[in-house]
């Protein structure tokens, strides 16, 4: 090989932009050339990177090529994790193996690879690239996890395995990249994104184990249409003006035309697939979520945020009560035809006295307290009395007797209750700060996934969202029963 060629091969950026071939959106063979977004990622690559992506920006392709190059020229051990086995096979076949098979013969001959059905290339000089749905054992220099948000939402056990296994296989000074569209406000991907965004906004220097944030669609020049061929609705004009006023995001007429056209196809999923700011992505629905459409509309109508102070009005509480398990309580005021959801509390491993003290300490004036039918079960540690009876008798709190009386929520099927939640949510306004944990439960409450059949089951997944969602369902069922309001005694015994 000529000396000038050898010199070029020592330049990683040159190699990435000149050696490798991919297929474009039309299925044609083209040379891989980094886009502006890909250059930004390449030049700013940190030891821990998180990409909250818009669709079709090519980060997975870039990471496949980058890892293949590192395995070939740096003898690095690399792994790419996809969220399904079919995706893993596709990435290996269409990205990694295709790029390798189309390398110059001299490059392949200098460092030949063996491959097998498991989706792995092992090179004679020691480098390797493994593509699958998990990785455990050995050490890695590069790890890329594709659609990590989907893994967290649909396969939480697999997400935990990746965090405790694959991430631990990467040394502190080596490289991890996770990328995904957003899938709700819960799980590792959401937590890492929130932390990374806060650190970015604060300007705090990154440590080697801190996540560096990469984002978003409006930097891509390809997302553009001729403005003369598009009509921008007034609501989108207002939206773009707010982006500029609040966040300094200045979109040009061509970008606005593209966004308007794309929204016609994607509808409510537009902000998840092409978010303009990170918060938009996580406010959108996750797959299988029961209240996806309702919360999309609540966010759009700005019915989640700061709410008026109506402290002169009484508060109703709605409980999901667990034995040796979490107990969740929603605090709701009826204001005209609306329901103001003003507070939320959840805890576990505590007795009824603890929760009654929480209610007392919040200082609200209460009118109604609703519990599930199993409130007539025994209280923790009591062989004789139900929790309903104990609440009525009361406890001594701060030196005085404190008691409360529960109404029982009518017992109906879970799916019927879910429908009543969907009906009542448009009438609700949420205090975003005080109800943050509860809102997270509702937004992430979803159907159980059937991994064998590849579809959603017709029943809820029992996880961390269950207690808050069950408590809110009791609120919807109780109010839908249209029972006459009853004055409920709760307070200090006189």
mmCIF file of C-alpha atoms in Angstrom, residues 202-351:
data_model
loop_
_atom_site.group_PDB
_atom_site.id
_atom_site.type_symbol
_atom_site.label_atom_id
_atom_site.label_comp_id
_atom_site.label_asym_id
_atom_site.label_seq_id
_atom_site.Cartn_x
_atom_site.Cartn_y
_atom_site.Cartn_z
ATOM 1 C CA UNK A 202 -26.146 24.283 34.458
ATOM 2 C CA UNK A 203 -22.796 24.259 32.667
ATOM 3 C CA UNK A 204 -21.350 21.846 35.228
ATOM 4 C CA UNK A 205 -18.210 20.113 33.870
ATOM 5 C CA UNK A 206 -18.716 16.468 32.960
ATOM 6 C CA UNK A 207 -17.048 13.663 34.863
ATOM 7 C CA UNK A 208 -16.151 10.478 33.020
ATOM 8 C CA UNK A 209 -19.262 8.702 34.318
ATOM 9 C CA UNK A 210 -21.634 11.629 33.678
ATOM 10 C CA UNK A 211 -23.915 11.426 30.664
ATOM 11 C CA UNK A 212 -23.404 13.944 27.861
ATOM 12 C CA UNK A 213 -26.613 15.054 26.161
ATOM 13 C CA UNK A 214 -27.095 15.195 22.360
ATOM 14 C CA UNK A 215 -30.263 16.582 20.816
ATOM 15 C CA UNK A 216 -32.374 17.425 18.343
ATOM 16 C CA UNK A 217 -34.253 17.533 14.952
ATOM 17 C CA UNK A 218 -34.094 21.232 14.040
ATOM 18 C CA UNK A 219 -30.328 21.114 13.514
ATOM 19 C CA UNK A 220 -30.791 18.853 10.500
ATOM 20 C CA UNK A 221 -30.901 20.726 7.187
ATOM 21 C CA UNK A 222 -32.671 17.789 5.520
ATOM 22 C CA UNK A 223 -35.833 18.523 7.490
ATOM 23 C CA UNK A 224 -36.989 21.210 5.073
ATOM 24 C CA UNK A 225 -39.780 21.705 2.517
ATOM 25 C CA UNK A 226 -40.556 24.486 0.086
ATOM 26 C CA UNK A 227 -42.584 26.992 2.153
ATOM 27 C CA UNK A 228 -44.616 27.910 -0.923
ATOM 28 C CA UNK A 229 -46.123 24.427 -0.941
ATOM 29 C CA UNK A 230 -47.267 24.400 2.671
ATOM 30 C CA UNK A 231 -49.914 26.070 4.780
ATOM 31 C CA UNK A 232 -48.846 26.560 8.390
ATOM 32 C CA UNK A 233 -51.806 26.383 10.818
ATOM 33 C CA UNK A 234 -52.099 29.303 13.224
ATOM 34 C CA UNK A 235 -51.560 27.007 16.225
ATOM 35 C CA UNK A 236 -48.197 25.865 14.781
ATOM 36 C CA UNK A 237 -47.164 29.454 14.068
ATOM 37 C CA UNK A 238 -47.867 30.200 17.711
ATOM 38 C CA UNK A 239 -45.916 27.065 18.702
ATOM 39 C CA UNK A 240 -42.820 28.083 16.705
ATOM 40 C CA UNK A 241 -42.993 31.635 18.056
ATOM 41 C CA UNK A 242 -43.060 30.256 21.607
ATOM 42 C CA UNK A 243 -40.056 28.035 20.853
ATOM 43 C CA UNK A 244 -38.102 31.122 19.892
ATOM 44 C CA UNK A 245 -39.359 33.300 22.746
ATOM 45 C CA UNK A 246 -38.882 30.723 25.513
ATOM 46 C CA UNK A 247 -35.996 28.594 24.252
ATOM 47 C CA UNK A 248 -34.201 30.615 21.575
ATOM 48 C CA UNK A 249 -34.987 28.011 18.875
ATOM 49 C CA UNK A 250 -35.269 29.926 15.600
ATOM 50 C CA UNK A 251 -36.859 27.771 12.875
ATOM 51 C CA UNK A 252 -36.882 28.964 9.272
ATOM 52 C CA UNK A 253 -39.944 28.842 6.941
ATOM 53 C CA UNK A 254 -38.739 25.633 5.270
ATOM 54 C CA UNK A 255 -38.379 23.853 8.604
ATOM 55 C CA UNK A 256 -41.824 25.025 9.664
ATOM 56 C CA UNK A 257 -43.287 23.733 6.390
ATOM 57 C CA UNK A 258 -41.613 20.343 6.909
ATOM 58 C CA UNK A 259 -42.844 20.139 10.499
ATOM 59 C CA UNK A 260 -46.433 20.938 9.508
ATOM 60 C CA UNK A 261 -46.397 18.305 6.756
ATOM 61 C CA UNK A 262 -44.861 15.660 9.016
ATOM 62 C CA UNK A 263 -47.367 16.351 11.775
ATOM 63 C CA UNK A 264 -50.238 15.529 9.419
ATOM 64 C CA UNK A 265 -48.895 11.979 9.231
ATOM 65 C CA UNK A 266 -47.746 11.435 12.814
ATOM 66 C CA UNK A 267 -50.458 13.353 14.642
ATOM 67 C CA UNK A 268 -50.129 13.061 18.428
ATOM 68 C CA UNK A 269 -46.831 11.168 18.074
ATOM 69 C CA UNK A 270 -45.059 14.106 16.375
ATOM 70 C CA UNK A 271 -43.519 15.512 19.532
ATOM 71 C CA UNK A 272 -42.264 12.117 20.624
ATOM 72 C CA UNK A 273 -40.698 11.313 17.250
ATOM 73 C CA UNK A 274 -39.440 14.855 16.506
ATOM 74 C CA UNK A 275 -39.274 16.773 19.802
ATOM 75 C CA UNK A 276 -38.146 20.397 19.680
ATOM 76 C CA UNK A 277 -37.193 20.427 23.363
ATOM 77 C CA UNK A 278 -36.546 17.376 25.578
ATOM 78 C CA UNK A 279 -39.640 17.951 27.725
ATOM 79 C CA UNK A 280 -41.870 17.434 24.688
ATOM 80 C CA UNK A 281 -40.476 13.974 24.056
ATOM 81 C CA UNK A 282 -41.182 12.716 27.547
ATOM 82 C CA UNK A 283 -44.642 14.252 27.717
ATOM 83 C CA UNK A 284 -45.773 12.068 24.852
ATOM 84 C CA UNK A 285 -47.281 8.642 25.182
ATOM 85 C CA UNK A 286 -45.501 5.344 25.524
ATOM 86 C CA UNK A 287 -46.559 2.220 23.665
ATOM 87 C CA UNK A 288 -49.359 0.360 25.425
ATOM 88 C CA UNK A 289 -50.115 3.261 27.792
ATOM 89 C CA UNK A 290 -53.770 3.392 28.837
ATOM 90 C CA UNK A 291 -54.059 7.185 29.123
ATOM 91 C CA UNK A 292 -51.812 8.227 26.243
ATOM 92 C CA UNK A 293 -54.277 10.377 24.313
ATOM 93 C CA UNK A 294 -55.703 11.981 27.436
ATOM 94 C CA UNK A 295 -52.330 13.135 28.751
ATOM 95 C CA UNK A 296 -51.208 14.365 25.362
ATOM 96 C CA UNK A 297 -54.265 16.626 25.355
ATOM 97 C CA UNK A 298 -53.790 17.664 28.998
ATOM 98 C CA UNK A 299 -50.220 18.784 28.270
ATOM 99 C CA UNK A 300 -51.276 20.573 25.085
ATOM 100 C CA UNK A 301 -54.050 22.398 26.956
ATOM 101 C CA UNK A 302 -51.609 23.341 29.741
ATOM 102 C CA UNK A 303 -53.764 21.587 32.335
ATOM 103 C CA UNK A 304 -50.658 20.290 34.105
ATOM 104 C CA UNK A 305 -48.735 22.992 35.916
ATOM 105 C CA UNK A 306 -49.416 25.602 38.598
ATOM 106 C CA UNK A 307 -53.078 25.757 39.616
ATOM 107 C CA UNK A 308 -55.169 28.429 41.368
ATOM 108 C CA UNK A 309 -55.311 28.531 45.161
ATOM 109 C CA UNK A 310 -58.786 27.394 46.140
ATOM 110 C CA UNK A 311 -57.961 26.675 49.772
ATOM 111 C CA UNK A 312 -61.471 27.751 50.832
ATOM 112 C CA UNK A 313 -62.829 24.610 49.161
ATOM 113 C CA UNK A 314 -62.763 21.175 50.833
ATOM 114 C CA UNK A 315 -60.575 18.304 49.672
ATOM 115 C CA UNK A 316 -61.565 14.732 48.833
ATOM 116 C CA UNK A 317 -59.069 11.883 49.196
ATOM 117 C CA UNK A 318 -58.928 8.610 47.271
ATOM 118 C CA UNK A 319 -56.850 5.729 48.582
ATOM 119 C CA UNK A 320 -55.278 2.571 47.276
ATOM 120 C CA UNK A 321 -54.347 0.747 50.464
ATOM 121 C CA UNK A 322 -51.851 -2.102 50.545
ATOM 122 C CA UNK A 323 -50.928 -4.527 53.306
ATOM 123 C CA UNK A 324 -47.112 -4.649 53.592
ATOM 124 C CA UNK A 325 -47.179 -2.803 50.288
ATOM 125 C CA UNK A 326 -47.461 0.716 48.909
ATOM 126 C CA UNK A 327 -50.372 2.948 49.811
ATOM 127 C CA UNK A 328 -51.240 5.793 47.433
ATOM 128 C CA UNK A 329 -53.471 8.792 48.180
ATOM 129 C CA UNK A 330 -54.831 11.381 45.739
ATOM 130 C CA UNK A 331 -56.053 14.770 46.997
ATOM 131 C CA UNK A 332 -58.770 16.363 44.820
ATOM 132 C CA UNK A 333 -60.914 19.514 44.948
ATOM 133 C CA UNK A 334 -64.050 19.940 42.891
ATOM 134 C CA UNK A 335 -64.078 23.427 41.400
ATOM 135 C CA UNK A 336 -67.259 23.940 39.427
ATOM 136 C CA UNK A 337 -67.304 21.289 36.711
ATOM 137 C CA UNK A 338 -63.560 20.654 37.048
ATOM 138 C CA UNK A 339 -61.520 18.492 39.370
ATOM 139 C CA UNK A 340 -58.315 20.093 40.657
ATOM 140 C CA UNK A 341 -55.871 17.319 41.549
ATOM 141 C CA UNK A 342 -53.821 19.224 44.092
ATOM 142 C CA UNK A 343 -51.599 16.636 45.791
ATOM 143 C CA UNK A 344 -50.380 13.045 45.852
ATOM 144 C CA UNK A 345 -48.694 10.892 48.475
ATOM 145 C CA UNK A 346 -47.314 7.354 48.305
ATOM 146 C CA UNK A 347 -45.331 5.288 50.785
ATOM 147 C CA UNK A 348 -44.851 1.661 51.791
ATOM 148 C CA UNK A 349 -44.297 -0.380 54.937
ATOM 149 C CA UNK A 350 -46.296 2.035 57.086
ATOM 150 C CA UNK A 351 -49.480 1.557 59.112
#
